[in-house]
Structure formats: C-alpha cells, structure tokens
Coordinates of C-alpha atoms in Angstrom, one line a residue:
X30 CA 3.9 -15.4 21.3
X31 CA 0.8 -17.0 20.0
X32 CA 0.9 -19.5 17.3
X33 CA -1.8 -21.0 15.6
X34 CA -2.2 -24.6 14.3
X35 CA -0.6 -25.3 10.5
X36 CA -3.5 -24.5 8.1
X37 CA -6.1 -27.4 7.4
X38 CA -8.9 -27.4 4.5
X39 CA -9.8 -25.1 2.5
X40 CA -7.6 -22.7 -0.4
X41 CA -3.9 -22.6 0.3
X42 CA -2.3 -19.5 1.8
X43 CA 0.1 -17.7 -0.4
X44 CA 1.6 -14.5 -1.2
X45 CA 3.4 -13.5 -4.7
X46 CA 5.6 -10.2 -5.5
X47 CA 8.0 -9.1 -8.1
X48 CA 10.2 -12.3 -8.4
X49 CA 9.3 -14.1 -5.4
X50 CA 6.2 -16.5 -4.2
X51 CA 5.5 -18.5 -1.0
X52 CA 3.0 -20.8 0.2
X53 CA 2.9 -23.2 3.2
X54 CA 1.7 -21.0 5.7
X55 CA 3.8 -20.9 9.0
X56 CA 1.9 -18.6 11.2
X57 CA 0.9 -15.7 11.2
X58 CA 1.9 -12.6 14.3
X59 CA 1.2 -9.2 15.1
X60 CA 4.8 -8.2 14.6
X61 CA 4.2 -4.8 17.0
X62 CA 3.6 -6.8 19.9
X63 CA 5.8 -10.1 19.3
X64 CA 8.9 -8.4 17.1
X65 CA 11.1 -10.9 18.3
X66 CA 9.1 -13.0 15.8
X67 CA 11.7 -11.3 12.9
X68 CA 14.9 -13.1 14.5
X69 CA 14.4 -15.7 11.0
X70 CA 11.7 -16.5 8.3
X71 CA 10.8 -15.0 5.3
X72 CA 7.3 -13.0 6.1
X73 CA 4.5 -11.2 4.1
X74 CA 3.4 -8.6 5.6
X75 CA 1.4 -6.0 5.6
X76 CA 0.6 -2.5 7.8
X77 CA -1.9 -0.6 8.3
X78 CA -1.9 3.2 8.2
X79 CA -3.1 3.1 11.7
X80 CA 0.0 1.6 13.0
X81 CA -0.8 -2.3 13.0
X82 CA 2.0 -4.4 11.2
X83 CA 0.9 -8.3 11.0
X84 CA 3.0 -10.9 9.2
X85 CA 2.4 -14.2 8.1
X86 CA 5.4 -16.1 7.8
X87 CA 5.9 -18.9 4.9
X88 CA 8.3 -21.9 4.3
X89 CA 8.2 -22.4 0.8
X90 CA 9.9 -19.4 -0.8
X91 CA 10.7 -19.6 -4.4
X92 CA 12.3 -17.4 -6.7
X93 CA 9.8 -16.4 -10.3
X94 CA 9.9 -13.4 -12.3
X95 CA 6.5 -13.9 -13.2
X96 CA 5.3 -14.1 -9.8
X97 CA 2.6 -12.2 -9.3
X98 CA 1.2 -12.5 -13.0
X99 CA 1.6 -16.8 -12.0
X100 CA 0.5 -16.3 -8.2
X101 CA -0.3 -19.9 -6.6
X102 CA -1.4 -21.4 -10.7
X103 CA -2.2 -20.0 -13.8
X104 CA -5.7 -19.9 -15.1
X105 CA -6.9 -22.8 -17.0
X106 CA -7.8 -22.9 -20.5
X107 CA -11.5 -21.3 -20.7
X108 CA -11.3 -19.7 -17.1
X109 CA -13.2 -17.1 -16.7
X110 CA -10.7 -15.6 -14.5
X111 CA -11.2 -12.4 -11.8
X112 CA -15.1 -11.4 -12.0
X113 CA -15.6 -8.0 -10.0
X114 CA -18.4 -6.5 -9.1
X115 CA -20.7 -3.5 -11.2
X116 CA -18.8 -0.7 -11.9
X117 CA -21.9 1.3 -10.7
X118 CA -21.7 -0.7 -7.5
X119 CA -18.6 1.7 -6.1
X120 CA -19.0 4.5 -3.6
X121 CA -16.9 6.7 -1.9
X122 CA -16.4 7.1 1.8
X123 CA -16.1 11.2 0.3
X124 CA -18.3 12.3 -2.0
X125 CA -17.3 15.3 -4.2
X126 CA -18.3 18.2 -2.2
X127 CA -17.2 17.1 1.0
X128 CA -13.8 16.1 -0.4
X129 CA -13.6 19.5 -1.7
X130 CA -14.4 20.9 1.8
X131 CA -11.8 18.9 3.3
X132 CA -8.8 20.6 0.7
X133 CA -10.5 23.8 2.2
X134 CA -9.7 22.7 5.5
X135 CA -6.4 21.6 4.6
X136 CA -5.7 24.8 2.8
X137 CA -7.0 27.1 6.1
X138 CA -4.2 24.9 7.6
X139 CA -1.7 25.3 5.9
X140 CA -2.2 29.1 6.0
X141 CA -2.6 29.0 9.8
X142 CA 1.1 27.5 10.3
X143 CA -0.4 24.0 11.3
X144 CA 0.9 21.9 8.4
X145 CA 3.0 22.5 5.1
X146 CA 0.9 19.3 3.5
X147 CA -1.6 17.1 4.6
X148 CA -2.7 14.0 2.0
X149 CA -6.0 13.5 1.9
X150 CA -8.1 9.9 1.1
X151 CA -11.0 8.8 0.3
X152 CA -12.2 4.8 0.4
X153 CA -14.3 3.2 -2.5
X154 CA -16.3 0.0 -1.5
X155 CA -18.3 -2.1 -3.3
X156 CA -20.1 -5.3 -2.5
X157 CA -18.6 -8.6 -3.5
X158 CA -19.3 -12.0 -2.7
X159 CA -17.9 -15.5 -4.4
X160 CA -19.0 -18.8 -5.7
X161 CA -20.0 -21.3 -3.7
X162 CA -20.0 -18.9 -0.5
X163 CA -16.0 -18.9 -1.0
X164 CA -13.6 -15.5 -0.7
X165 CA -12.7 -13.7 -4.0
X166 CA -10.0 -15.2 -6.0
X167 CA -7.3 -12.6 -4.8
X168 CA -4.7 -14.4 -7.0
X169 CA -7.1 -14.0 -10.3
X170 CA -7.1 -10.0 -9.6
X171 CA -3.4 -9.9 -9.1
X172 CA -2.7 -11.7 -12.5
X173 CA -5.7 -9.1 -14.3
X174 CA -4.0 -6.0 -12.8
X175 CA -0.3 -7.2 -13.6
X176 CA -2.0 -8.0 -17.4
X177 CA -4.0 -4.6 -17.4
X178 CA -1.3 -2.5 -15.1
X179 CA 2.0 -3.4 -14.2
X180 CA 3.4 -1.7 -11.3
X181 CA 7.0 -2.6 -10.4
X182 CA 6.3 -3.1 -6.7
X183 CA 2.4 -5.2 -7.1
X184 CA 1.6 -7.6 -4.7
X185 CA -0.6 -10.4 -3.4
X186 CA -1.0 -11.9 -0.1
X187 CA -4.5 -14.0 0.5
X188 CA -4.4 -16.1 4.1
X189 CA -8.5 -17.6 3.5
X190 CA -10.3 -17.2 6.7
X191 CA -10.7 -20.7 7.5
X192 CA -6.9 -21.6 7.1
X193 CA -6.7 -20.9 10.9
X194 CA -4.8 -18.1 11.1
X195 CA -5.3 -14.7 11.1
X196 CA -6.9 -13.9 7.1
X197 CA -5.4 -11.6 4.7
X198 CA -7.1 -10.7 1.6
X199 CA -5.0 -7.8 -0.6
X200 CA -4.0 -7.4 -4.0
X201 CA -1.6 -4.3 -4.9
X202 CA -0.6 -2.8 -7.8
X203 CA 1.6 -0.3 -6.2
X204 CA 4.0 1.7 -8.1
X205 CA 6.0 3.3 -4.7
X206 CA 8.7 2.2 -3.0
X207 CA 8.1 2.7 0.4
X208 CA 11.7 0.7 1.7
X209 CA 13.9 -1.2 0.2
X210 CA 16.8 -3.0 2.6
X211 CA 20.0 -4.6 1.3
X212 CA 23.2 -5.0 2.2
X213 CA 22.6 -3.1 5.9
X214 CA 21.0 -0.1 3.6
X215 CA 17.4 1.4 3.4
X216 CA 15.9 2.7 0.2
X217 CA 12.6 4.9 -0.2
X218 CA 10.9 5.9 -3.3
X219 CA 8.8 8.6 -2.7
X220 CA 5.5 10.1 -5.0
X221 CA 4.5 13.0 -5.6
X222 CA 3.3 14.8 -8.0
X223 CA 0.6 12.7 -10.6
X224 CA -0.7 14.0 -14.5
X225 CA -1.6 12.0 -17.5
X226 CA 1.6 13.6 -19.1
X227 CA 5.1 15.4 -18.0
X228 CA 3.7 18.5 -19.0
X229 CA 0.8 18.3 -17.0
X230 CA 3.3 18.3 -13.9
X231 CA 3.8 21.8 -11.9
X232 CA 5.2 23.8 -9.5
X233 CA 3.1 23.0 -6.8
X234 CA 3.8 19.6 -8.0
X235 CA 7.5 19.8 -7.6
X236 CA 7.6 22.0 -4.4
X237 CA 5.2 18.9 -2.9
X238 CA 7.8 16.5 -3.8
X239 CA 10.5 18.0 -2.3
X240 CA 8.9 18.4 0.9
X241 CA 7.9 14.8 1.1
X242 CA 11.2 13.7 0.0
X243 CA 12.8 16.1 3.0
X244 CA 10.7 14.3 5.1
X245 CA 11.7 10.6 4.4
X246 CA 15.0 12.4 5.1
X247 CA 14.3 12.9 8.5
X248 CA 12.6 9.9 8.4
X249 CA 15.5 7.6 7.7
X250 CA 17.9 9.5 9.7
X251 CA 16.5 8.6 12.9
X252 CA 17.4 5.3 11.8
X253 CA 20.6 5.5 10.0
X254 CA 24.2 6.6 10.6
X255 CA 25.0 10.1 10.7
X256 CA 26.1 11.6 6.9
X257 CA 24.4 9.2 5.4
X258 CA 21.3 9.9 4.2
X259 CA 21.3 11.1 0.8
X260 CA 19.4 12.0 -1.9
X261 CA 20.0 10.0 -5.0
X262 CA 17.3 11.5 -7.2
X263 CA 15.0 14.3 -6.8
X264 CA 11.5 14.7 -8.8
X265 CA 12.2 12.3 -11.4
X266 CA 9.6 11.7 -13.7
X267 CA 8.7 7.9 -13.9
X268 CA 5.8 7.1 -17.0
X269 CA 2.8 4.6 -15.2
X270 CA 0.2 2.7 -17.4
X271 CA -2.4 6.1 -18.3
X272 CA 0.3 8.4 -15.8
X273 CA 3.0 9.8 -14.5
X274 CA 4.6 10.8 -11.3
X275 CA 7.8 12.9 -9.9
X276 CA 9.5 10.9 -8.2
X277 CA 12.6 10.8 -5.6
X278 CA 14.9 8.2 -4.0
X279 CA 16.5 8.7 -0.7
X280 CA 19.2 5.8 0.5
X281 CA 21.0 5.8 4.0
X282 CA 23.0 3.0 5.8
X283 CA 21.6 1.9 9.0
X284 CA 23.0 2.3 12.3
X285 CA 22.2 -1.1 14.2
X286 CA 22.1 -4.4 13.3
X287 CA 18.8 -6.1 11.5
X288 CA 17.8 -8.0 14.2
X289 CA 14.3 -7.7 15.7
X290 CA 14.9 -4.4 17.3
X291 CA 16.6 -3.3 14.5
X292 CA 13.5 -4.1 12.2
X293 CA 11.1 -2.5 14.9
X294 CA 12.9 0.8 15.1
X295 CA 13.3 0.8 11.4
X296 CA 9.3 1.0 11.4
X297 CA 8.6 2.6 14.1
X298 CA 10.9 5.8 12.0
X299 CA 8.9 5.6 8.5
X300 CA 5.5 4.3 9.4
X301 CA 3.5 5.5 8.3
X302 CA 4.5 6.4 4.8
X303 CA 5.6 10.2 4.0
X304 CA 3.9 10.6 0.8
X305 CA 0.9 9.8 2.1
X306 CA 0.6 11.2 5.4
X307 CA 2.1 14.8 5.2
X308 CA 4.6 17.3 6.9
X309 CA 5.1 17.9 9.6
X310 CA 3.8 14.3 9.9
X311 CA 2.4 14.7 13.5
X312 CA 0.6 17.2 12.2
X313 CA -0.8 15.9 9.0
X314 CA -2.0 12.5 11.0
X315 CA -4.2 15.0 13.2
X316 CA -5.8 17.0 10.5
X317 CA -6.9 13.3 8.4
X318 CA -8.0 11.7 11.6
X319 CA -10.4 14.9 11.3
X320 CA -11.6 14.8 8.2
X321 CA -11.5 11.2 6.7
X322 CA -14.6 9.2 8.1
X323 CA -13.2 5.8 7.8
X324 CA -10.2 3.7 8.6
X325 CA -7.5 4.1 5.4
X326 CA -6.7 0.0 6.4
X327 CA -3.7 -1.4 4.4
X328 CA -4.3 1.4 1.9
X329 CA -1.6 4.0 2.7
X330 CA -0.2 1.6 4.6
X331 CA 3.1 -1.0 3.7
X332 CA 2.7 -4.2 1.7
X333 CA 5.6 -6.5 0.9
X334 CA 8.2 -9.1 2.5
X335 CA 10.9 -9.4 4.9
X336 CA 13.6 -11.6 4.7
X337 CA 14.8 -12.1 8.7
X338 CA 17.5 -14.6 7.4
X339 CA 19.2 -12.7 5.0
X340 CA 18.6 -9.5 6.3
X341 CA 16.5 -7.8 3.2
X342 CA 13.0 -6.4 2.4
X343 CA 10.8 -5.0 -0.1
X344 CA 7.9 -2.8 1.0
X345 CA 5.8 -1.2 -1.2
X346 CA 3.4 1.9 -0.1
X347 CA -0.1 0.9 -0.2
X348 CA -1.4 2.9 -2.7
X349 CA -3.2 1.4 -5.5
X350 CA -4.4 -1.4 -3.6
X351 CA -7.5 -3.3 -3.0
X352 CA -8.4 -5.2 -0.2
X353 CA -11.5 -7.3 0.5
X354 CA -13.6 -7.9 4.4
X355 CA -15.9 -10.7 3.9
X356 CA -19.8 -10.7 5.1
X357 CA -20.5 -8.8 8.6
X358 CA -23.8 -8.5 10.4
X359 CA -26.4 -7.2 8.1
X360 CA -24.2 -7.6 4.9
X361 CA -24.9 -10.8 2.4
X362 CA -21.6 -10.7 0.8
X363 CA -18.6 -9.0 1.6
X364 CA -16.9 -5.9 0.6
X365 CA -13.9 -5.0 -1.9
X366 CA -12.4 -1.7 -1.2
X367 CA -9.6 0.9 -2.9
X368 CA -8.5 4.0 -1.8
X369 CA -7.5 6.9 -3.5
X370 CA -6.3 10.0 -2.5
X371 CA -4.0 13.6 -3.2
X372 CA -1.6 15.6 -1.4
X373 CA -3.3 19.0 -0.8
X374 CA -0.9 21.9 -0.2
X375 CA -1.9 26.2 -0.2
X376 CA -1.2 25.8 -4.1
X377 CA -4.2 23.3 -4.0
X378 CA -7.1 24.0 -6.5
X379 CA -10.1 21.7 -4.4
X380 CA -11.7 21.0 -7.5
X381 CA -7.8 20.0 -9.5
X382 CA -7.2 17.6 -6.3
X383 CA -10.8 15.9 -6.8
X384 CA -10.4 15.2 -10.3
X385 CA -6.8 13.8 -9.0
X386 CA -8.2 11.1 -7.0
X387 CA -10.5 10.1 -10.2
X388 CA -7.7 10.0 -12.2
X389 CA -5.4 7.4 -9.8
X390 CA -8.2 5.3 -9.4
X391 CA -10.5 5.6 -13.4
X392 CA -8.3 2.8 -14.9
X393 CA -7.8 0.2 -11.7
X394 CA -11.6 0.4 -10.9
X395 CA -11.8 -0.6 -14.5
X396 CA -10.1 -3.1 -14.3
X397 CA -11.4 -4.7 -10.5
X398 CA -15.2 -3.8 -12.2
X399 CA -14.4 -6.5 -15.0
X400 CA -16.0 -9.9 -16.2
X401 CA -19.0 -8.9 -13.7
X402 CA -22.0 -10.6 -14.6
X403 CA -20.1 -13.5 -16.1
X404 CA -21.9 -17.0 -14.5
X405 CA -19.9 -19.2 -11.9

C-alpha cells in the first residue's frame, strides 16, 4: 500500500457526520485495491457509483451531536458564511426532452422483459471558484444545509488538494440509509417513492418500493446468514424538509467476521445502492450506462464512516449531495455539481418523473445558490 506524507500547509482535512467529527489526516487509500487497509482506523469514505471506494483515514475522532452543523469551527460573528454560485448558473447534464426520452426508453424496457426498474439521473453543474484562489468552504455548506435541511444521515468530508493526499470535496444532505453495521448486523434504509405530501404517494409508488426493498434483500443475503434477513418495515412514510418518501428497513446478521475481507465482501454485495440503480441490478446498470452522458461520481454512490476497531459503520446513499472538481484545462474556476434523479418503472408518466427530479433538487439548489454575489 501507498502512503502519502502527513498533510503540510494549507486548510486542515476533516470530515463531520451525525455525532461524530475527525481531523488529523492519516492517509488516504483506494480501499478496492488495498482492503487490508480496514484491519484498524476510523475512515471517511466515500464511493462512487462506478465502483471506486477511497477512504481517508483520521486520528482524531471525537464524539458531537452537532457535528456536522459545527464541522471543523463555527462561523464567526459577521461571517458571511457558504457563498454559492447564481442560481441561473446551473445546468443539467439532461435537459427536459431528453430526460423524457430516456423514461421512454426505460419504459420500452421494461415492457420488453429487460428490466422491472431502472433509476434514472441527471447531473447539475455550475461554476464555482473561491477567494483568494482557495477551494470552497465545504464545511460552510454543510452547516447552511444542516440549518436550511436537516437530513438524518448529512455529511461532510473536504481533504484540500494541497494537503498531500488524495482531495475530497463533498457535502451531503442525505436522508437514506444505505448500511448501517453494529453489533455483527447490517441495516439498509431504502427510498422510494417521493411527493410533497402522503397523499401525493401511489401505487406505482409503493409497488417501486417493494421491488427495491426485495432487492436489498437479495442484496444482504449474499452477505449474511441464512434466515436472517428480514424485513423490519415496509413503505413507511418518513416527512423530509418540503417532502416525503416511503420508506423500508431491511436488517440481517452477517456471516463472517468484520475483518478486511469481511468489509470487502460486504461491498462488493450492496454497491452500488438498490434504490438507485434498479432491478434486476445488472440490468438496470446497462440501460443508465446507455442513457446518462456523464459519470454519476459520489452521487448515487456511499458517503459515511467506518469504524475498523470497533467493527461499525454508517453509510449514507449519495443522494442529495454536492460535490465540487476544482479548475481543469480551459476552465477558470472549478465546478460544484448535484445530482438528481427518479426511479422510472412501466407505471412511469415521463413528464411526472421530470418534474420529480425538480422537486428533489428545487429546495437544496436554493439553498447551494445562496449569499452569491456577497464580496470576499
């Protein structure tokens, strides 16, 4: 395994989540080819929903309820806080009539036999740059979206890219569980199924949850012993900031030991997510590589922290969650993006699913698009 030199000038490394916070940067691996990395350590980390899992392991772990609203400090008296950029600044890796051409596509899928349910994503980007050629204050977002919209499963993790190691930069405000392990058990939480009220919430709704939650099913038994895996709620409905969303739990108790394998197979079973993928997942992955034009990134992907020591995570699904790239050839500043997205079944209306992924992301582009303008 590679490992970088501690972290030098520049802004400090850190990484926040419900009730936990960590700075002093370790180092950081590519946990799919060095898992043995996961024998000890407490590790951010975060996947992508093309497969690659990276974490960046931390010495100073703390316990805070407030952590992610408190991240590294605080904002002084007079701060001006998170300034994001113009809200007309965002476009879509979909526009509207070719997202409605991929649910068409999905649809004729779904009738030919191919797939039950595919989700289907679309990226927002918008240009973004900092002070004094620096990144983005990652921390400042994570404490305006946990003031604006609290998720139970938000997160931060910003490595800088001159800490020498491999940079980070994501701030979620997830509301889904993707895994939860305890106690030599594995949790999942998933969505499906989004309105503005209960009522709004239908059939096709409900029939999408359950096959997503049949899915983690089979999921988490390829990883669990037999008999175990059980549903503990099915299409509960769960009130958001502005939404809600049905939502199931599924809990089994693993087979082997959490070791490094065990933590690699435990992966290699669920990644990536159900809820956002589709069924039959192998499948589904085929039909977005298709019809998506770019890279979903952490979006879609896993966010969160594993505990080698004590044997525990927290993972969220990466939905809801911004990250930022910083300047590439031809760019002057760099890029914050967001994805949103909907699962798209025969039941789908094209247009219905459309106005979907407006709704999921209206009141966190809000949010990201504030305090623009607002000098240094």
């Amino acid at each position: 395994m590679t490992r970088t030199t501690p972290p030098g000038r520049g802004p400090e490394a850190h990484a926040a989540f419900p009730g936990v916070r960590a700075s002093t940067l370790v180092e950081a691996v590519d946990l799919r080819k060095h898992p043995e990395a996961l024998r000890s350590g407490w590790w951010a980390v975060v996947a992508s929903f093309e497969g690659q899992v990276t974490g960046w392991r931390f010495a100073d772990v703390v316990s805070d309820p407030s952590a992610v609203r408190r991240t590294t400090s605080p904002p002084l008296d007079g701060e001006p806080g998170w300034r994001g950029p113009a809200p007309s600044a965002w476009r879509s890796s979909l526009g509207e009539a070719g997202y409605v051409a991929a649910v068409d596509r999905i649809r004729a899928a779904v009738r030919d036999g191919d797939v039950y349910q595919a989700n289907l994503c679309r990226v927002l980007s918008a240009p973004l740059g900092a002070a004094d050629d620096d990144e983005p204050d990652a921390a400042a977002l994570a404490r305006h979206l946990a003031a604006g919209n609290p998720a139970p499963y938000s997160g931060v993790v910003h490595v800088p890219g001159g800490s020498g190691h491999r940079p980070v930069w994501v701030v979620s405000a997830s509301p889904e569980l993707f895994l939860s392990v305890a106690d030599g058990h594995v949790t999942s939480g998933p969505i499906k199924g989004t309105g503005t009220r209960a009522a709004d919430l239908a059939a096709k709704d409900h029939a999408e949850n359950v096959m997503i939650t049949d899915l983690v099913r089979n999921d988490l038994q390829r990883v669990c012993r037999p008999g175990t895996v059980t549903v503990l709620d099915l299409c509960a409905v769960e009130h958001h900031p502005g939404l809600v969303h049905l939502v199931s739990r599924v809990r089994g108790a693993l087979r082997h030991p959490l070791d490094p394998a065990g933590w690699t197979a435990l992966l290699d079973a669920t990644l990536p997510p159900a809820s956002v993928s589709g069924a039959p997942k192998s499948s589904a992955l085929r039909l977005i590589e298709e019809l998506e034009p770019t890279p979903r990134g952490p979006y879609c992907g896993a966010v969160g922290w594993v505990d080698a020591d004590a044997g525990r995570a927290e993972l969220a699904v990466g939905i809801r969650t911004f990250w930022w790239t910083p300047p590439s050839d031809g760019d002057a500043a760099g890029t914050l993006r967001f994805g949103t997205g909907a699962g798209i079944t025969w039941g789908s209306d094209p247009q219905a699913e459309w106005r979907e992924t407006e709704l999921k992301a209206a009141r966190l582009l809000s949010l990201a698009s504030t305090g623009y303008g607002l000098s240094a």
